[in-house]
Tab-separated table of C-alpha atoms in Angstrom:
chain	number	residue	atom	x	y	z
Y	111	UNK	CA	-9.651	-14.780	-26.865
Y	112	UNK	CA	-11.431	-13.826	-23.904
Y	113	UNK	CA	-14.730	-15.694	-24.555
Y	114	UNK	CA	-12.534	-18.493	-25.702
Y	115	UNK	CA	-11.082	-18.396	-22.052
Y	116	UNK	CA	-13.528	-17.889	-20.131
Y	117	UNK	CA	-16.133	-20.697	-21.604
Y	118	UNK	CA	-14.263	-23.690	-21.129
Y	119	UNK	CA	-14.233	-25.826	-18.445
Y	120	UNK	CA	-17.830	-25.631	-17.714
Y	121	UNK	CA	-17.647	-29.231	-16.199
Y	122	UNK	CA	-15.541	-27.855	-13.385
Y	123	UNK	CA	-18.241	-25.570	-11.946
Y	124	UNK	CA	-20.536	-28.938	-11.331
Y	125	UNK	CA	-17.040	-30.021	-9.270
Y	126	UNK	CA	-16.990	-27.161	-7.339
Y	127	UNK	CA	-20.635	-26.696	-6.661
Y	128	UNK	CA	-19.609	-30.314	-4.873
Y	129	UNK	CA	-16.370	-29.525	-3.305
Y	130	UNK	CA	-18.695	-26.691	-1.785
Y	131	UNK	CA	-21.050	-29.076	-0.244
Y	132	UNK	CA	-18.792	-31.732	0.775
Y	133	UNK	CA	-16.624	-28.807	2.709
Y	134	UNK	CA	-19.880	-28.065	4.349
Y	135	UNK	CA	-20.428	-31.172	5.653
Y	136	UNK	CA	-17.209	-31.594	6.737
Y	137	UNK	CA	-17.087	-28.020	8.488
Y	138	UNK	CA	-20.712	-29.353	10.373
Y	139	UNK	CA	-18.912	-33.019	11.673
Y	140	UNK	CA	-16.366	-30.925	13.333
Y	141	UNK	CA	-19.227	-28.559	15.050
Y	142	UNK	CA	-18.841	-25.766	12.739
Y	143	UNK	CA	-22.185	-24.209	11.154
Y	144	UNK	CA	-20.092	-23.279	7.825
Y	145	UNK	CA	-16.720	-23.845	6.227
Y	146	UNK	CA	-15.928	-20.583	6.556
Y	147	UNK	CA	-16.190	-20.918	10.292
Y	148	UNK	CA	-13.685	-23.530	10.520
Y	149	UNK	CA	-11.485	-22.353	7.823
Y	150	UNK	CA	-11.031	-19.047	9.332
Y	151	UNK	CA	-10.830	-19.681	12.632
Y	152	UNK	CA	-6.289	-20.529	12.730
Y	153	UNK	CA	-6.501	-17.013	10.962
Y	154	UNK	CA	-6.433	-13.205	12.411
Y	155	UNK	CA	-9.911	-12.834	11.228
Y	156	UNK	CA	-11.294	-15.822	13.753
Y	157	UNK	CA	-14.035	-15.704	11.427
Y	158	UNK	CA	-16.352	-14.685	8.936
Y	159	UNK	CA	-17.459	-11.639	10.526
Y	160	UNK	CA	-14.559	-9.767	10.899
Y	161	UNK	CA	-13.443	-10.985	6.945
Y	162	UNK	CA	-16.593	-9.782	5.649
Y	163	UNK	CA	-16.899	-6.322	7.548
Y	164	UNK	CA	-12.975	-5.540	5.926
Y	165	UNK	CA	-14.242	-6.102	2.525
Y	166	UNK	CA	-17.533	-4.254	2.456
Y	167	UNK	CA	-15.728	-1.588	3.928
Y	168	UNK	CA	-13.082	-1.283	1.048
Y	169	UNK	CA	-16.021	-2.152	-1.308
Y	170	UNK	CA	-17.926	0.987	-0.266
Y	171	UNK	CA	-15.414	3.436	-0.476
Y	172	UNK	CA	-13.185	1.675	-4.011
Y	173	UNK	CA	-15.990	1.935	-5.944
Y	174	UNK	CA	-16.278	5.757	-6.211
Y	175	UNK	CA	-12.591	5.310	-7.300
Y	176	UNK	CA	-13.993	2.788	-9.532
Y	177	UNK	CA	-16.556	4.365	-11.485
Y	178	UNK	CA	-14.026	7.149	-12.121
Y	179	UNK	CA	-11.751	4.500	-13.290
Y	180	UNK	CA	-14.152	2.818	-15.563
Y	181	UNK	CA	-15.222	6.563	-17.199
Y	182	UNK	CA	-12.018	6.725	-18.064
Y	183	UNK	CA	-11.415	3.700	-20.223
Y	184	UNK	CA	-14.309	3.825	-21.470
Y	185	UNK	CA	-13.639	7.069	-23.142
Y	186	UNK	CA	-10.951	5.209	-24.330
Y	187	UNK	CA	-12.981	2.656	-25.935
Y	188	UNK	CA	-15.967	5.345	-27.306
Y	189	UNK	CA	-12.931	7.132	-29.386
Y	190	UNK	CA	-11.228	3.647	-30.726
Y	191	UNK	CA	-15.302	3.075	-32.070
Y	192	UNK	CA	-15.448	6.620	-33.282
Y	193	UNK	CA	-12.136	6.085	-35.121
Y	194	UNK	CA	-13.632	2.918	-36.977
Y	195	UNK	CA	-16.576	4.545	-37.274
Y	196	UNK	CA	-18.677	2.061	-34.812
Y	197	UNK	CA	-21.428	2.201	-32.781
Y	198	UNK	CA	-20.291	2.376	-29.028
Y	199	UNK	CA	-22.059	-0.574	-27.559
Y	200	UNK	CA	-20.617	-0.307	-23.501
Y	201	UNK	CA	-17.849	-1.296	-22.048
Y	202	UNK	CA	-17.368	-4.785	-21.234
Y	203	UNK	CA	-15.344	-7.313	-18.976
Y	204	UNK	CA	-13.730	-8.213	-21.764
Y	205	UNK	CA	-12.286	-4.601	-22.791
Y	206	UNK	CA	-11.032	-3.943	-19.403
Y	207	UNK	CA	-7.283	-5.764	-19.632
Y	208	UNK	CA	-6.670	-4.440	-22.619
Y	209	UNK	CA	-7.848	-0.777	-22.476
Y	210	UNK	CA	-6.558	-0.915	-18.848
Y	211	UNK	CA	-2.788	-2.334	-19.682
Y	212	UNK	CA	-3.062	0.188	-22.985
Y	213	UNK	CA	-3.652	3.208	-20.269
Y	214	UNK	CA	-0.723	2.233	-18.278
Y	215	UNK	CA	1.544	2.173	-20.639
Y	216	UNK	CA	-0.008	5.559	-21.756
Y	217	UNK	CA	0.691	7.224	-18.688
Y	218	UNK	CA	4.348	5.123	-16.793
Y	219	UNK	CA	6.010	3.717	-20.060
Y	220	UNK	CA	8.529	6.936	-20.437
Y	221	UNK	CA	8.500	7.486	-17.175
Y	222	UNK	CA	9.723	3.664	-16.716
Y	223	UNK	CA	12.400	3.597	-19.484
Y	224	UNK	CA	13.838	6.733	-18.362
Y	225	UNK	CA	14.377	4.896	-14.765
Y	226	UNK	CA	15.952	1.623	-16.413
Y	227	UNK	CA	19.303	3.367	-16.292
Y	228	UNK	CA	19.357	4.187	-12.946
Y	229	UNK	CA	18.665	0.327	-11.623
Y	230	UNK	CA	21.701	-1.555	-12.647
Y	231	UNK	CA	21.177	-4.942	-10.832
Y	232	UNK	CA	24.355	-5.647	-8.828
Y	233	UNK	CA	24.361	-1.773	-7.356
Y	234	UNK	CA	20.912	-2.273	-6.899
Y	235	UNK	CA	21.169	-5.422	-4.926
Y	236	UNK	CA	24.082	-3.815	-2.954
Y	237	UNK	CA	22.255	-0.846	-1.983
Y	238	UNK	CA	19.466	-2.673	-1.209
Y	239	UNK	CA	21.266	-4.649	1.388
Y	240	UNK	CA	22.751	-1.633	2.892
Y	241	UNK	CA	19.128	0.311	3.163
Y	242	UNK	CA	18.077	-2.847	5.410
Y	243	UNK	CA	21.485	-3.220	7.453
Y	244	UNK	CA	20.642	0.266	8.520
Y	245	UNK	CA	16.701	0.036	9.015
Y	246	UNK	CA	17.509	-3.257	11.170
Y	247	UNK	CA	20.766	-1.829	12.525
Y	248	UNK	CA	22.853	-5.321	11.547
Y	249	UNK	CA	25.660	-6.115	9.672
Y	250	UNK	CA	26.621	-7.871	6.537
Y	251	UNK	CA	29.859	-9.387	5.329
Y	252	UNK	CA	30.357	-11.171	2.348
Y	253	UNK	CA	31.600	-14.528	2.617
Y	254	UNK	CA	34.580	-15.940	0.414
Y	255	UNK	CA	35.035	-19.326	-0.348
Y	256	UNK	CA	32.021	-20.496	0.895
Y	257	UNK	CA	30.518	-23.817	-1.102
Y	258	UNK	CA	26.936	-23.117	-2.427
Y	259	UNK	CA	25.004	-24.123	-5.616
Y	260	UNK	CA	27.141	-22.641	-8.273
Y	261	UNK	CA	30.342	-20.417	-7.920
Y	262	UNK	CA	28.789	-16.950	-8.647
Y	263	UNK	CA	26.090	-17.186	-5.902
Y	264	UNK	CA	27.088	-14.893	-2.713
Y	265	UNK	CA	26.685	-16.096	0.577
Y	266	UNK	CA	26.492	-12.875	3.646
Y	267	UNK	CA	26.691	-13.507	7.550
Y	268	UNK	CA	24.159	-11.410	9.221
Y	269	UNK	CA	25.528	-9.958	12.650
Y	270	UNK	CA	23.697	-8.260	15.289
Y	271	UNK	CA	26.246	-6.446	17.484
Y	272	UNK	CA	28.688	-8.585	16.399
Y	273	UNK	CA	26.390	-12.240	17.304
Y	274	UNK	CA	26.051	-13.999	14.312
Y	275	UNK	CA	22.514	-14.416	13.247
Y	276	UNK	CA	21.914	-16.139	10.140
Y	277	UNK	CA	22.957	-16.440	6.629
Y	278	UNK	CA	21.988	-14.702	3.298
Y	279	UNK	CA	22.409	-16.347	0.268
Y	280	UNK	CA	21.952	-14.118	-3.036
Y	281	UNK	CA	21.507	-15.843	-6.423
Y	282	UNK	CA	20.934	-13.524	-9.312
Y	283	UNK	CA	21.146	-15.280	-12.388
Y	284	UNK	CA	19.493	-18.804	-11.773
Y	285	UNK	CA	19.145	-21.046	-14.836
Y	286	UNK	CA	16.729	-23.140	-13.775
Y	287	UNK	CA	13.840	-22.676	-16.455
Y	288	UNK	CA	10.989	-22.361	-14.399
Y	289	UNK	CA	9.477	-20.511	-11.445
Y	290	UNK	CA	9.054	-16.821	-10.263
Y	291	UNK	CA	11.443	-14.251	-11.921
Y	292	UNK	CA	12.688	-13.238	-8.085
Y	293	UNK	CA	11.841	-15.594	-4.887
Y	294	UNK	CA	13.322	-15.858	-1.532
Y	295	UNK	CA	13.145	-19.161	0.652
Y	296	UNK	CA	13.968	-20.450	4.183
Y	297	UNK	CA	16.540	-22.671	3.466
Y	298	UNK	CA	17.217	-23.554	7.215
Y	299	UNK	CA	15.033	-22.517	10.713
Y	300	UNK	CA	16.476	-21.113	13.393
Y	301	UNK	CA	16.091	-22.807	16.577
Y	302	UNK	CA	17.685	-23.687	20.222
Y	303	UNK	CA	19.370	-26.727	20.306
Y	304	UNK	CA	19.332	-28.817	23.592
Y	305	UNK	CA	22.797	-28.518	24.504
Y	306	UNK	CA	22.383	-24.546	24.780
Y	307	UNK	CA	23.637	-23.489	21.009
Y	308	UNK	CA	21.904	-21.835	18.653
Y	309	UNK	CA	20.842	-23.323	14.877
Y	310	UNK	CA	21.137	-19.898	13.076
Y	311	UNK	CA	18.572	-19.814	10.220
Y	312	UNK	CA	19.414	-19.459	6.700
Y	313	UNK	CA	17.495	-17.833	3.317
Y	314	UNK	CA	18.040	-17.427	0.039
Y	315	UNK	CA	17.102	-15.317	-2.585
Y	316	UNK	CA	16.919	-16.659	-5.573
Y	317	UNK	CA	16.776	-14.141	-9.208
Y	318	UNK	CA	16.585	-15.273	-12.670
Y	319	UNK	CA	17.771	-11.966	-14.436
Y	320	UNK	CA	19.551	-12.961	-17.700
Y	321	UNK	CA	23.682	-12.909	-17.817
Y	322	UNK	CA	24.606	-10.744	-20.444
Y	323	UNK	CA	26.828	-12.250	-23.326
Y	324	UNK	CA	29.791	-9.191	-22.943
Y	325	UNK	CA	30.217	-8.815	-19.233
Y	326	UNK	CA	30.662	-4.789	-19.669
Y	327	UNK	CA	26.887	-4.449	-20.771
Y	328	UNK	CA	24.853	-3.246	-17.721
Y	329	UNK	CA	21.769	-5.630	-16.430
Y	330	UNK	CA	19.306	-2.476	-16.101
Y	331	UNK	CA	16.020	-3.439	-14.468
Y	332	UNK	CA	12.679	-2.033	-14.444
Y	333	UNK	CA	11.242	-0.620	-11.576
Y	334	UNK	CA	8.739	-3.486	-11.372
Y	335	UNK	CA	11.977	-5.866	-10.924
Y	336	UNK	CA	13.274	-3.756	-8.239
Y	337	UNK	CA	9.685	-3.671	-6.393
Y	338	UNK	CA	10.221	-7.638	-6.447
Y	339	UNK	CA	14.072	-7.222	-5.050
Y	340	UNK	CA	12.733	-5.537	-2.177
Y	341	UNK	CA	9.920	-7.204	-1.706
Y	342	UNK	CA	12.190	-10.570	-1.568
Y	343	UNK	CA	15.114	-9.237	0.145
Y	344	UNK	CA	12.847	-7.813	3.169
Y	345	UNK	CA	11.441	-12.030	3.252
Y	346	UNK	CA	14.709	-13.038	3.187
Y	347	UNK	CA	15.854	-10.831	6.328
Y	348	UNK	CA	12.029	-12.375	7.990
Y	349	UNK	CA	13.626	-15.262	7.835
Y	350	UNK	CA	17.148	-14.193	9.698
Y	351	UNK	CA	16.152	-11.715	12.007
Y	352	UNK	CA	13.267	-14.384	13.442
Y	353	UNK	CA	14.245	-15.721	17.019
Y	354	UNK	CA	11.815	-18.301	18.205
Y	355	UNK	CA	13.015	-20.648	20.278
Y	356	UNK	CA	11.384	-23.567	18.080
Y	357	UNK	CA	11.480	-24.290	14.102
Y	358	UNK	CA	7.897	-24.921	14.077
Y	359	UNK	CA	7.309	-21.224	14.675
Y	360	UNK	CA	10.432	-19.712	12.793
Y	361	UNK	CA	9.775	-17.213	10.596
Y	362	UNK	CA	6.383	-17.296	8.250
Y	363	UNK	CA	6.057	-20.935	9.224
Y	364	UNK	CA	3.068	-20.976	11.245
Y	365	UNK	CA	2.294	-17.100	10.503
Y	366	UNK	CA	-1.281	-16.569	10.043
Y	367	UNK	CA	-2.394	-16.810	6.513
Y	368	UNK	CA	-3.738	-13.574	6.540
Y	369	UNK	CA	-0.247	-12.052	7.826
Y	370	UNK	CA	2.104	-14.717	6.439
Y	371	UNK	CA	3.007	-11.792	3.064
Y	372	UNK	CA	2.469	-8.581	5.390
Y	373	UNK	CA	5.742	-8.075	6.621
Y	374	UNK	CA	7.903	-8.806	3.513
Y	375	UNK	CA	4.767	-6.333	1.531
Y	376	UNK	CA	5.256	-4.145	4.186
Y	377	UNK	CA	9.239	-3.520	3.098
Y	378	UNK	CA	8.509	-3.537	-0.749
Y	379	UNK	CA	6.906	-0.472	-0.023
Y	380	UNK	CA	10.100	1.149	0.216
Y	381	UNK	CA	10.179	0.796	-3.294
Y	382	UNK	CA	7.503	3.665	-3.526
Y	383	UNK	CA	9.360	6.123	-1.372
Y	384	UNK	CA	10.919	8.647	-3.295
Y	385	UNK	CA	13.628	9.244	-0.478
Y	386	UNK	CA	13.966	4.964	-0.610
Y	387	UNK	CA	14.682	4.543	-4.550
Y	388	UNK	CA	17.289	8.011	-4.706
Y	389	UNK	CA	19.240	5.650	-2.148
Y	390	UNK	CA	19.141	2.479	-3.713
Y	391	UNK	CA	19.853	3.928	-7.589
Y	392	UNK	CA	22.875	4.597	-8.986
Y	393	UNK	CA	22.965	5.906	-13.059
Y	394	UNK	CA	24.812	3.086	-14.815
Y	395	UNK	CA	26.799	5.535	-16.466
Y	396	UNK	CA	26.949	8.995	-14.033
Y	397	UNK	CA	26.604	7.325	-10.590
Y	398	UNK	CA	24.036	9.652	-10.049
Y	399	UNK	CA	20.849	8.930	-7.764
Y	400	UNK	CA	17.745	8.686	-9.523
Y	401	UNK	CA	16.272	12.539	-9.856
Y	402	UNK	CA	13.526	13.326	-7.313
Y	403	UNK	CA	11.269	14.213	-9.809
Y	404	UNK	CA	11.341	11.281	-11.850
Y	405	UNK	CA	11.422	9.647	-8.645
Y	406	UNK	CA	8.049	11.490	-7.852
Y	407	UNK	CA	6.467	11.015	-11.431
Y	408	UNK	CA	6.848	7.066	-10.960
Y	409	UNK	CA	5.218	6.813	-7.282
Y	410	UNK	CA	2.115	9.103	-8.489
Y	411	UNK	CA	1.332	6.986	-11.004
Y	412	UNK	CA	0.953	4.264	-9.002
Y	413	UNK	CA	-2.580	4.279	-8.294
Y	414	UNK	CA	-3.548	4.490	-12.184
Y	415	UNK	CA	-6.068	1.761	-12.687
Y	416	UNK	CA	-6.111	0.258	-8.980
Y	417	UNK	CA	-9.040	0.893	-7.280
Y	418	UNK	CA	-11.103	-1.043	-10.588
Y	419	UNK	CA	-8.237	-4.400	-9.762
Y	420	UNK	CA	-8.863	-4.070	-6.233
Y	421	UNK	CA	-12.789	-4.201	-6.365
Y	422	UNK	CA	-11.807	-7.259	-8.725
Y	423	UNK	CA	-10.404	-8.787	-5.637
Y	424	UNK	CA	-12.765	-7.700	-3.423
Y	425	UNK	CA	-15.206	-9.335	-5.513
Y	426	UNK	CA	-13.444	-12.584	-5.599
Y	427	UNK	CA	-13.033	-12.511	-2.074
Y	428	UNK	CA	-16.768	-11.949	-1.052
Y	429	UNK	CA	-17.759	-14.408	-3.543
Y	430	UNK	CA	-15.093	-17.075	-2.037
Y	431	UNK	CA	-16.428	-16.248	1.816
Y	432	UNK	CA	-20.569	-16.173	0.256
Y	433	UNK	CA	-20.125	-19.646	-0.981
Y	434	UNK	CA	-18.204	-21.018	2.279
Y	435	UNK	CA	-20.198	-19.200	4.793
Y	436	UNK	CA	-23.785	-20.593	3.157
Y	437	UNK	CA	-26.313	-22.857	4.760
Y	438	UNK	CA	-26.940	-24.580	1.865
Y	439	UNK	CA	-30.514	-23.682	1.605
Y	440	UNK	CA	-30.078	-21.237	-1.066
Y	441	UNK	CA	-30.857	-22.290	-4.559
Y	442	UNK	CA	-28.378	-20.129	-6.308
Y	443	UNK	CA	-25.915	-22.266	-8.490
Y	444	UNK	CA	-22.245	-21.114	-7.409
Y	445	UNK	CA	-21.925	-19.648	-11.137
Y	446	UNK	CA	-25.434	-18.060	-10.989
Y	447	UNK	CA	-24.117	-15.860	-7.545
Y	448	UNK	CA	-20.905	-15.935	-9.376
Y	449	UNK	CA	-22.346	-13.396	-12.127
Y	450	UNK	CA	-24.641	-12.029	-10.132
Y	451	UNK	CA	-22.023	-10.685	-7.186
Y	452	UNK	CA	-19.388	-9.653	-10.313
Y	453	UNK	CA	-22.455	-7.583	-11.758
Y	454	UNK	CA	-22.890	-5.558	-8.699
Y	455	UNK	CA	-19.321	-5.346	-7.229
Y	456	UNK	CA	-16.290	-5.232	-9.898
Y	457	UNK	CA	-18.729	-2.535	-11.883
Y	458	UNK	CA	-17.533	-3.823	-15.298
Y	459	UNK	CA	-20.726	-5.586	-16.734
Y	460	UNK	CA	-19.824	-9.623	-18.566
Y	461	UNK	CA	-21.527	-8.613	-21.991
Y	462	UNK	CA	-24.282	-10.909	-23.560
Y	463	UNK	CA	-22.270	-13.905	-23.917
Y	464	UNK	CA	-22.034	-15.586	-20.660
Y	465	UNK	CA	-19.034	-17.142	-19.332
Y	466	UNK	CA	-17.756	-19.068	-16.688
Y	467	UNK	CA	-15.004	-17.768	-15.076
Y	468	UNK	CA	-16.130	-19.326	-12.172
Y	469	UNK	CA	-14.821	-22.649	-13.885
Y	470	UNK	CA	-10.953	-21.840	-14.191
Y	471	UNK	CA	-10.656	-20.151	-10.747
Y	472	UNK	CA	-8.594	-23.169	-8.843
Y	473	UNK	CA	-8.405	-20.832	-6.015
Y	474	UNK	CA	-11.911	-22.082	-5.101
Y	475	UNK	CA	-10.833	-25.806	-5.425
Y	476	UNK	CA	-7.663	-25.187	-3.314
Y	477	UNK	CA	-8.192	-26.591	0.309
Y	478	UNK	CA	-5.809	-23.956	1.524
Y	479	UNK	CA	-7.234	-21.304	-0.036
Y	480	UNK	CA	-10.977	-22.076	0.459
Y	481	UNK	CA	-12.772	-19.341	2.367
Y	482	UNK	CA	-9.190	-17.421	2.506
Y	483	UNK	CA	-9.160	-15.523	-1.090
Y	484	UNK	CA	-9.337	-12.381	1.164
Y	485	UNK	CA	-6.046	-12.867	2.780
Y	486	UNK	CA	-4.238	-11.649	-0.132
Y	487	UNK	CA	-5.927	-8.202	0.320
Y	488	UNK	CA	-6.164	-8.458	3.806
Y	489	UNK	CA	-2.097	-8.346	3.553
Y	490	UNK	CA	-1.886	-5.324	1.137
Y	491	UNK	CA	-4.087	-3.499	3.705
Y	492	UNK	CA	-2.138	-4.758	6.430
Y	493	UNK	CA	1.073	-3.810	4.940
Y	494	UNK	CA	-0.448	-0.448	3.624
Y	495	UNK	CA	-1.328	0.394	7.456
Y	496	UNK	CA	2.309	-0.595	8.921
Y	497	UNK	CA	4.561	1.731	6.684
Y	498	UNK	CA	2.569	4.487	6.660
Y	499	UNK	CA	2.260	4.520	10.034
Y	500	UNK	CA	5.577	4.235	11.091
Y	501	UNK	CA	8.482	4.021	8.525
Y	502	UNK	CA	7.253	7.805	7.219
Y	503	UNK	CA	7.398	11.005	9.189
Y	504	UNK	CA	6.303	13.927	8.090
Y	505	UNK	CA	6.812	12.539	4.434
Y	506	UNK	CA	10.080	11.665	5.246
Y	507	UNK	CA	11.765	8.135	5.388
Y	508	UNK	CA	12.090	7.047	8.959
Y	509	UNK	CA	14.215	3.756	9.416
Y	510	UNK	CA	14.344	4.187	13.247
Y	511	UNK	CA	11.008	1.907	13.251
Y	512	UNK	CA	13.060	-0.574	12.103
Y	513	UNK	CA	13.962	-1.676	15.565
Y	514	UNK	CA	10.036	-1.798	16.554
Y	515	UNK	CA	9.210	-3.533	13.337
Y	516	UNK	CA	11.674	-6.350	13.804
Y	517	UNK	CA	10.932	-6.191	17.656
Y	518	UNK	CA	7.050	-6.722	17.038
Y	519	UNK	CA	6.818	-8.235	13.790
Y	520	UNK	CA	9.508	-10.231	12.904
Y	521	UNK	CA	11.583	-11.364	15.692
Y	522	UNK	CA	8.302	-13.434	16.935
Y	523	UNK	CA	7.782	-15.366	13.783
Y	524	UNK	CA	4.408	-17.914	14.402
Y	525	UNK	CA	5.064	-18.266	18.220
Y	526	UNK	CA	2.666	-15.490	19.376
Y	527	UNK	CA	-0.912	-13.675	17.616
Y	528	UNK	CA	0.369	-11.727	14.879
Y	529	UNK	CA	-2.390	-9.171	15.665
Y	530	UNK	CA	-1.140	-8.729	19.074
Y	531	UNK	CA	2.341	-7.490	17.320
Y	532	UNK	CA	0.728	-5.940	14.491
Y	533	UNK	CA	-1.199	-3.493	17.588
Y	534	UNK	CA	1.332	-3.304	19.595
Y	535	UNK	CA	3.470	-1.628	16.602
Y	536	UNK	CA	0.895	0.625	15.755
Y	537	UNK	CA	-0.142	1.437	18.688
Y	538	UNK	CA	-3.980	0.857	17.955
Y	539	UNK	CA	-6.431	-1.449	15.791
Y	540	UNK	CA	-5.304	-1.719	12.445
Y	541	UNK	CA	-7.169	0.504	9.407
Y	542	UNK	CA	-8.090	0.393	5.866
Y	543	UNK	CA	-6.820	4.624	5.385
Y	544	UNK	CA	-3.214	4.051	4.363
Y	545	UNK	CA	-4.204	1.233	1.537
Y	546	UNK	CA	-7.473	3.508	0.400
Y	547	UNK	CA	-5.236	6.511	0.258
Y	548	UNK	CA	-2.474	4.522	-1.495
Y	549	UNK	CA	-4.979	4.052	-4.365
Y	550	UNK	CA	-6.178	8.156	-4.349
Y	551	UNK	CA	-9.018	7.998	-2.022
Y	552	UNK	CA	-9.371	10.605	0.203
Y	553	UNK	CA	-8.977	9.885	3.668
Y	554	UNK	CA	-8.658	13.059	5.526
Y	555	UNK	CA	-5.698	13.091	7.999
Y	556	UNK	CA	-4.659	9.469	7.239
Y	557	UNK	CA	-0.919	8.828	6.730
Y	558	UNK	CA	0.221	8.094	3.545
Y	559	UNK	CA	3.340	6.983	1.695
């Protein structure tokens, strides 16, 4: 299956190799030397430099990680051959997902089921929304009678000091058949209107967790679905807390695409906090918080297998930025530096039969995403950097920097340099310890989660 899906296409790598050179050109009429120069200029980065020097940085000090990582499954692999009584041959790209998803499940699966009954989803959505009334010190009241999409979907007023602020509307069980399990959406900017009002801004998350047949029978979530409640809650509270005076620059619209995910990445990190999960988990059947322990066993097991996905990405990412920052003098094909970058960065080697991944990537084709793979990391670092630094003291929770975190990050939406408010809540330049040491590495005195 993986050869299968990873040697079709091959005509698209002749398409990109032009897309490439036509973004070149394009990049050199507006007085750029490289795509990547113009691409990433709008962004935090500014440019090249700055993208590149954050990934060989978490390059160099993953791939220790790595290699330990890759020892590991391929022990895995050397007693499955043993078993069959088969010569161990290496370990290959394709081996990794499965001997890598087959280790997971190994090591969180009990661990996961065992949490299920402590994430029912309506007490978890409730005590969500109370962790982030008191981390942004607002207020939320349920609105009744209040038209929306369908009759089950809530709709909250958001109140600061008793100013209304925005809206919050909360559907769980969406039947639309398609899209991501849990999303939340601006469905309305907020914005001064000319005759001195206010346009309060609106979101709306938006679940699609099944309704069960017999209305007594819990909805119990894994913790991956509560992760993605967080995550999507703290986006939808982006959106009301934002105060720009204009809706061009409400909220993530004209965020830096290297920012635009940090701050709602930033809050699904509370997911991770032991002290965070005992207060938003409730046993279905006891009412009991979810045990410290259990708690503690989830969160360490976080960083099983990450440092080999996030080389992966790091990978991706240089290769994205090599082929957009080029000349155009070099005679590499963009699947020849393709393989040749994978082979010396991700550390798993392709095998004998080539591929071409390179060919089903429509990252690379994307106009928005060309020369910007990295942002998706950059975020995760970003993120990594802003909790640990200042929503945990001395390993326990602090909500206090909510106030800085909405003053800084949140209330400015697009209007001002992200980076400015990203420094100016930490209090220095930002740093790559907090997401290295998320992962295991060992980085001295650095906060962690």
């Amino acid at each position: 299956m993986f050869l299968v899906h990873n040697t079709r296409c091959r005509g698209n790598v002749a398409l990109l190799e032009e897309a490439v050179g036509l973004r070149r050109e394009k990049a050199r009429l507006l007085g750029f030397h490289t795509h990547a120069e113009y691409a990433l200029l709008p962004l935090m980065a500014r440019g090249p430099h700055a993208a590149h020097a954050m990934l060989s940085e978490l390059r160099t000090r993953l791939a220790e990680l790595g290699t330990g990582e890759l020892e590991q499954l391929e022990q895995l692999k050397q007693a499955d051959m043993q078993a069959m009584g088969r010569v161990y041959e290496g370990f290959f790209e394709a081996d990794r997902s499965y001997y890598a998803a087959r280790q997971l499940r190994q090591t969180r699966r009990a661990d996961d089921d065992e949490c299920r009954g402590y994430f029912e989803l309506a007490p978890v959505v409730q005590q969500i929304l109370a962790l982030f009334q008191e981390l942004f010190a607002v207020s939320l009241a349920k609105q009744e009678g209040v038209c929306a999409w369908r009759p089950d979907v809530d709709v909250y007023e958001v109140r600061e000091a008793g100013v209304l602020t925005g809206h919050i509307y909360v559907d769980l069980h969406c039947t639309a058949p398609r899209g991501p399990r849990v999303v939340a959406a601006c469905l309305r900017p907020g914005y001064d209107c000319s005759d001195g009002t206010r346009q309060v801004p609106a979101a709306a998350l938006v679940a699609r967790f099944a309704r069960p047949a017999d209305s007594s029978v819990p909805v119990l979530l894994a913790h991956a679905d509560v992760e993605a409640l967080v995550r999507e809650l703290g986006r939808a509270f982006q959106h009301v807390l934002c105060a720009t005076k204009w809706a061009q620059f409400h909220s993530s619209r004209a965020l830096e695409q290297d920012f635009v995910h940090v701050p709602a990445q930033t809050l699904a990190r509370l997911a991770w906090n032991v002290e965070a999960l005992q207060r938003i988990s409730a046993h279905h059947r006891t009412g009991e918080p979810i045990p410290a322990a259990l708690a503690g066993r989830l969160v360490a097991a976080r960083p099983q297998g990450a440092a080999l996905d996030h080389l992966r990405q790091v990978f991706l990412s240089l290769y994205d930025l090599a082929i957009h920052n080029a000349d155009g003098e070099s005679h590499d094909s963009v699947d020849e530096l393709f393989d040749t970058m994978n082979a010396s960065i991700s550390l798993v080697p392709a095998g004998a039969t080539r591929t071409f991944v390179v060919a089903r990537l429509g990252q690379l084709m994307s106009e928005r995403l060309a020369a910007r793979y990295f942002a998706f990391l950059a975020a995760q670092v970003y993120s990594a950097d802003l909790f640990a630094a200042r929503f945990v003291k001395d390993g326990k929770l602090a909500l206090d920097a909510g106030a800085a975190f909405r003053k800084h990050v949140l209330r400015l939406g697009g209007s001002e340099d992200s980076m400015d408010g990203m420094c100016a809540f930490l209090g220095r330049q930002p740093s790559c310890d907090a997401f290295l040491a998320s992962v295991g590495a060992d980085c001295g005195s650095a906060a962690t989660e």
